[in-house]
Short mmCIF file of C-alpha atoms and ligand atoms in Angstrom, two decimals:
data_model
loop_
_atom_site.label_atom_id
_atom_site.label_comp_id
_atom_site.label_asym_id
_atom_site.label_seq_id
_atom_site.Cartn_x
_atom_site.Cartn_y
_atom_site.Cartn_z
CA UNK A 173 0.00 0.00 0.00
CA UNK A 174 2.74 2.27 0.78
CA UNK A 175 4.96 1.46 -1.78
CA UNK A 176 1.90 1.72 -4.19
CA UNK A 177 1.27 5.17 -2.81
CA UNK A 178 4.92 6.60 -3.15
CA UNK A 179 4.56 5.29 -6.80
CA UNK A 180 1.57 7.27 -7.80
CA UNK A 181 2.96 10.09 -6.09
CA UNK A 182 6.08 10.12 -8.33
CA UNK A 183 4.71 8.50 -11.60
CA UNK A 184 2.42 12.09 -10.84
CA UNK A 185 5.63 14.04 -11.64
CA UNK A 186 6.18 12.26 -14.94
CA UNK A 187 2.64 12.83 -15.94
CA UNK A 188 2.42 16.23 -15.42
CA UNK A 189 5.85 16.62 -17.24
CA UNK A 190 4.81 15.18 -20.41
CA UNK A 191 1.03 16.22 -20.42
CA UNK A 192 2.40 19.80 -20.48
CA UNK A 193 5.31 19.15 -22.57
CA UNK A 194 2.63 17.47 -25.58
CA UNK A 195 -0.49 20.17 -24.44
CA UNK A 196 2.44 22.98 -25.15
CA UNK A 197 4.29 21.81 -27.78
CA UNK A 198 0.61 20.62 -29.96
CA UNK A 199 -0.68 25.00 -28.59
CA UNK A 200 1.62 26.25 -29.91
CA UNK A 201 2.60 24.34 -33.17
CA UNK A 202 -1.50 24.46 -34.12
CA UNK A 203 -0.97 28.74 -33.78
CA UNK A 204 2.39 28.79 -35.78
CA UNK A 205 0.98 26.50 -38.29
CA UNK A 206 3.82 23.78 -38.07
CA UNK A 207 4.18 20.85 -39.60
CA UNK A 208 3.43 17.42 -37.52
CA UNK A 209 6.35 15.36 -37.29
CA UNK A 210 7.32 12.11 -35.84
CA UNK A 211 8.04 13.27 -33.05
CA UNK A 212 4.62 14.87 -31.94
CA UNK A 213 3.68 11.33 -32.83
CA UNK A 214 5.90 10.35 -30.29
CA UNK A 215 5.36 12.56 -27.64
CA UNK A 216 1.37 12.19 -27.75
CA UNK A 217 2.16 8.47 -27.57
CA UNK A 218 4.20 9.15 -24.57
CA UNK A 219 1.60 10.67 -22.64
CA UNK A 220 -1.06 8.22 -23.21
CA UNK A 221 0.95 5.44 -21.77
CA UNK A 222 2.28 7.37 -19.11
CA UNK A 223 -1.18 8.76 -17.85
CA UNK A 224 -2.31 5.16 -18.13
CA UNK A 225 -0.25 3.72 -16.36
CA UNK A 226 -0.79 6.18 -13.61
CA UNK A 227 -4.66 5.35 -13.95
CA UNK A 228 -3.98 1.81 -13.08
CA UNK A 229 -1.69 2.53 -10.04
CA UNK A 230 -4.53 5.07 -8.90
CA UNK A 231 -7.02 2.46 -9.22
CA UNK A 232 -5.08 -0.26 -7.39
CA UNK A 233 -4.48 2.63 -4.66
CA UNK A 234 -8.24 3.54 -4.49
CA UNK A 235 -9.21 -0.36 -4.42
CA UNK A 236 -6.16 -1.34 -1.82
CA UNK A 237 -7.56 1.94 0.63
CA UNK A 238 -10.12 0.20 1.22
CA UNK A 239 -11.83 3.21 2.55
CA UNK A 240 -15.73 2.01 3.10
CA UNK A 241 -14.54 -0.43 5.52
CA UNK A 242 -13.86 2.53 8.06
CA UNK A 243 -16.11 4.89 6.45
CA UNK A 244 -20.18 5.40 5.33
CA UNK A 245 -20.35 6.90 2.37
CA UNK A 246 -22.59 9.79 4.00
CA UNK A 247 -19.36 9.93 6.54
CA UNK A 248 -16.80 10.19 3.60
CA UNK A 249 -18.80 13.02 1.67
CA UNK A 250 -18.83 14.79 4.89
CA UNK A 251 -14.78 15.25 5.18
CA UNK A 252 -13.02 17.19 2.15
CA UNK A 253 -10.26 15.53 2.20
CA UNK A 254 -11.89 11.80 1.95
CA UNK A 255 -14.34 13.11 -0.52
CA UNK A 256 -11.32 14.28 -2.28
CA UNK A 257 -9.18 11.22 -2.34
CA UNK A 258 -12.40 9.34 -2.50
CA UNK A 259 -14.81 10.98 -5.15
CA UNK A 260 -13.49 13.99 -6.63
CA UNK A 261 -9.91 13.39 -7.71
CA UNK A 262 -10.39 9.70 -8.94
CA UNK A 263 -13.42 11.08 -11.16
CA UNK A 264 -11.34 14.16 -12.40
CA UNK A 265 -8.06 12.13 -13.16
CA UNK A 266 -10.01 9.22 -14.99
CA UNK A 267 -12.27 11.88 -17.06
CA UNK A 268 -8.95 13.36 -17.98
CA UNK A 269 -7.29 10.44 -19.17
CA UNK A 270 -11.03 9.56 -20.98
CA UNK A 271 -9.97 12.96 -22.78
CA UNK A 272 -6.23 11.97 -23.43
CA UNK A 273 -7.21 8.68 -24.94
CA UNK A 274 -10.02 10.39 -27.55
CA UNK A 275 -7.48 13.46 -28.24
CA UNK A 276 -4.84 10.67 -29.28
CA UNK A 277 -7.15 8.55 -31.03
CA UNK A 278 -8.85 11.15 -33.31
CA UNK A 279 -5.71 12.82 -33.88
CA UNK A 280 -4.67 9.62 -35.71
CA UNK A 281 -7.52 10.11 -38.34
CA UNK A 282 -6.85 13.10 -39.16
CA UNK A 283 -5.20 13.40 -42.20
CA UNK A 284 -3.32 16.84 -42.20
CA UNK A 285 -0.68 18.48 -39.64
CA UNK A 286 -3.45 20.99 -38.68
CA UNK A 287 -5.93 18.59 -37.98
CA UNK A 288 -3.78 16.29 -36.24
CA UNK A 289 -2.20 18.79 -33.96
CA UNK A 290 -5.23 20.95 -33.31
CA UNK A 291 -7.02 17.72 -31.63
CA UNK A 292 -4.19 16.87 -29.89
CA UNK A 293 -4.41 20.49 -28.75
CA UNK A 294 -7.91 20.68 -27.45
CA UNK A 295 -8.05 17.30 -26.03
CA UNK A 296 -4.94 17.72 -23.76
CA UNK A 297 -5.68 20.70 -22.84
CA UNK A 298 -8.75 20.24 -21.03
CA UNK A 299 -7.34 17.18 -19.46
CA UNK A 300 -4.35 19.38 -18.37
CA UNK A 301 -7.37 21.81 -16.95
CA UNK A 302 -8.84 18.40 -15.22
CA UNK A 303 -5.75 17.05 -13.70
CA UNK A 304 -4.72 20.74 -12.45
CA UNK A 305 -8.13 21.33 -11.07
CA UNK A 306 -7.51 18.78 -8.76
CA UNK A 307 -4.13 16.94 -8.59
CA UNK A 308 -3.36 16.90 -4.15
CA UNK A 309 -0.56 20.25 -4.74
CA UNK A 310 -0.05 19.33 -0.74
CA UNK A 311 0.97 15.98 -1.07
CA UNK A 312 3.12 16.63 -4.65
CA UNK A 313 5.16 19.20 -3.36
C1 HEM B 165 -3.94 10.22 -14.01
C2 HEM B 165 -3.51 11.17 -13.26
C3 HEM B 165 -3.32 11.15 -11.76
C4 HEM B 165 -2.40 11.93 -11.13
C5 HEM B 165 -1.45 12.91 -11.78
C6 HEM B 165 -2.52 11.63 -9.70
C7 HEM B 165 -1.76 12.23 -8.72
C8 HEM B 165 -1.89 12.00 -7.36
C9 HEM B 165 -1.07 12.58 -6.30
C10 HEM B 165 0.09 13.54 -6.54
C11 HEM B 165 -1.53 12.11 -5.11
C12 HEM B 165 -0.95 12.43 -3.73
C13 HEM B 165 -0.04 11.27 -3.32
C14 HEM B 165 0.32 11.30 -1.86
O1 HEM B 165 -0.54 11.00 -1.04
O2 HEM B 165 1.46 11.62 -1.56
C15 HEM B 165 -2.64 11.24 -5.38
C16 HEM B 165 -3.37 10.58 -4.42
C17 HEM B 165 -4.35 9.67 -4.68
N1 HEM B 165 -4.77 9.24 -5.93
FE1 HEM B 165 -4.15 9.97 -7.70
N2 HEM B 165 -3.50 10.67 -9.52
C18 HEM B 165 -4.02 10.35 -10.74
C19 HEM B 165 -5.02 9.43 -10.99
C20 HEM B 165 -5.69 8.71 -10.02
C21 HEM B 165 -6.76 7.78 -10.27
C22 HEM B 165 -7.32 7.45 -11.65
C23 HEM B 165 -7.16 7.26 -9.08
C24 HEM B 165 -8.21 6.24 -8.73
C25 HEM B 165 -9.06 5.68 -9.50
C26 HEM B 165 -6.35 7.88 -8.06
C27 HEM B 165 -6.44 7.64 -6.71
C28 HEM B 165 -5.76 8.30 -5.73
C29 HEM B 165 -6.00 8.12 -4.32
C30 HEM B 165 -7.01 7.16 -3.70
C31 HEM B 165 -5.10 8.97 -3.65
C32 HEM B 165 -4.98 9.21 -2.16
C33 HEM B 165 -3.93 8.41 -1.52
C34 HEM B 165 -3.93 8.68 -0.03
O3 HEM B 165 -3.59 9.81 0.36
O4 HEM B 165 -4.30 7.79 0.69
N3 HEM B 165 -5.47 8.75 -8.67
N4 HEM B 165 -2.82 11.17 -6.76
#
């Protein structure tokens, strides 16, 4: 449990990295009008595997917890910081790697740089939005 929790706290560090890193680099190549290259390829690729693997070891996390053995559900709702760890940031973090996984998959069907990079754009960016909105700051830093 512990050693699961250390690892989600530092795979979080990765994630963040690279979402902004491919959210950034797709912004600002859809505005300049730049051509998509193997290595946007590459970096969108990047951050889908790396924000699911980070889904998995949140989900083993939420599962190992445990936390209705302790706690109602009335009880947990109650507390802000067990409705957070709970309810709110599991729902946020999996909606933004829902968004992740649609930007990367319709990206691949587009059929110009434009296309491709503008999706890639727009779908990371509101799961950047998501995962900022309510990533624990506290615990990260
Ligand atoms: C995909 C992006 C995600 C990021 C960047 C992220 C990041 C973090 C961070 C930084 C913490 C604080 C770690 C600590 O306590 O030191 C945390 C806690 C937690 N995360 Fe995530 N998480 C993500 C997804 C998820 C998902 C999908 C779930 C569950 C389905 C989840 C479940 C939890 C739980 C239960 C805790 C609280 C652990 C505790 O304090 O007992 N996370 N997460």
């Amino acid at each position: 449990m512990a050693t699961v929790k250390i690892l989600h706290q530092y795979w979080a560090y990765l994630v963040l990295l690279i979402l902004v890193l491919a959210t950034f680099n797709a912004v600002f190549k859809t505005i300049t009008k730049k051509e998509y290259e193997p290595r946007d390829f590459r970096v969108s690729l990047f951050t889908l595997i790396v924000s699911h693997i980070q889904l998995l070891i949140g989900i083993v996390l939420w599962f190992a917890a445990d936390y209705f053995s302790e706690m109602s559900m009335g009880e947990i709702m109650k507390n802000s910081i067990m409705r957070s760890n709970v309810v709110e940031h599991p729902i946020a973090m999996i909606l933004a790697v829902v968004f992740i996984t649609m930007g990367y998959s319709k990206h691949k069907k587009q059929l110009t740089s434009t296309g491709k990079l503008k999706k890639i754009a727009i779908f990371y960016s509101i799961a950047l939005l998501l995962v900022c909105a309510k990533i624990p700051w506290a615990k990260l830093f």
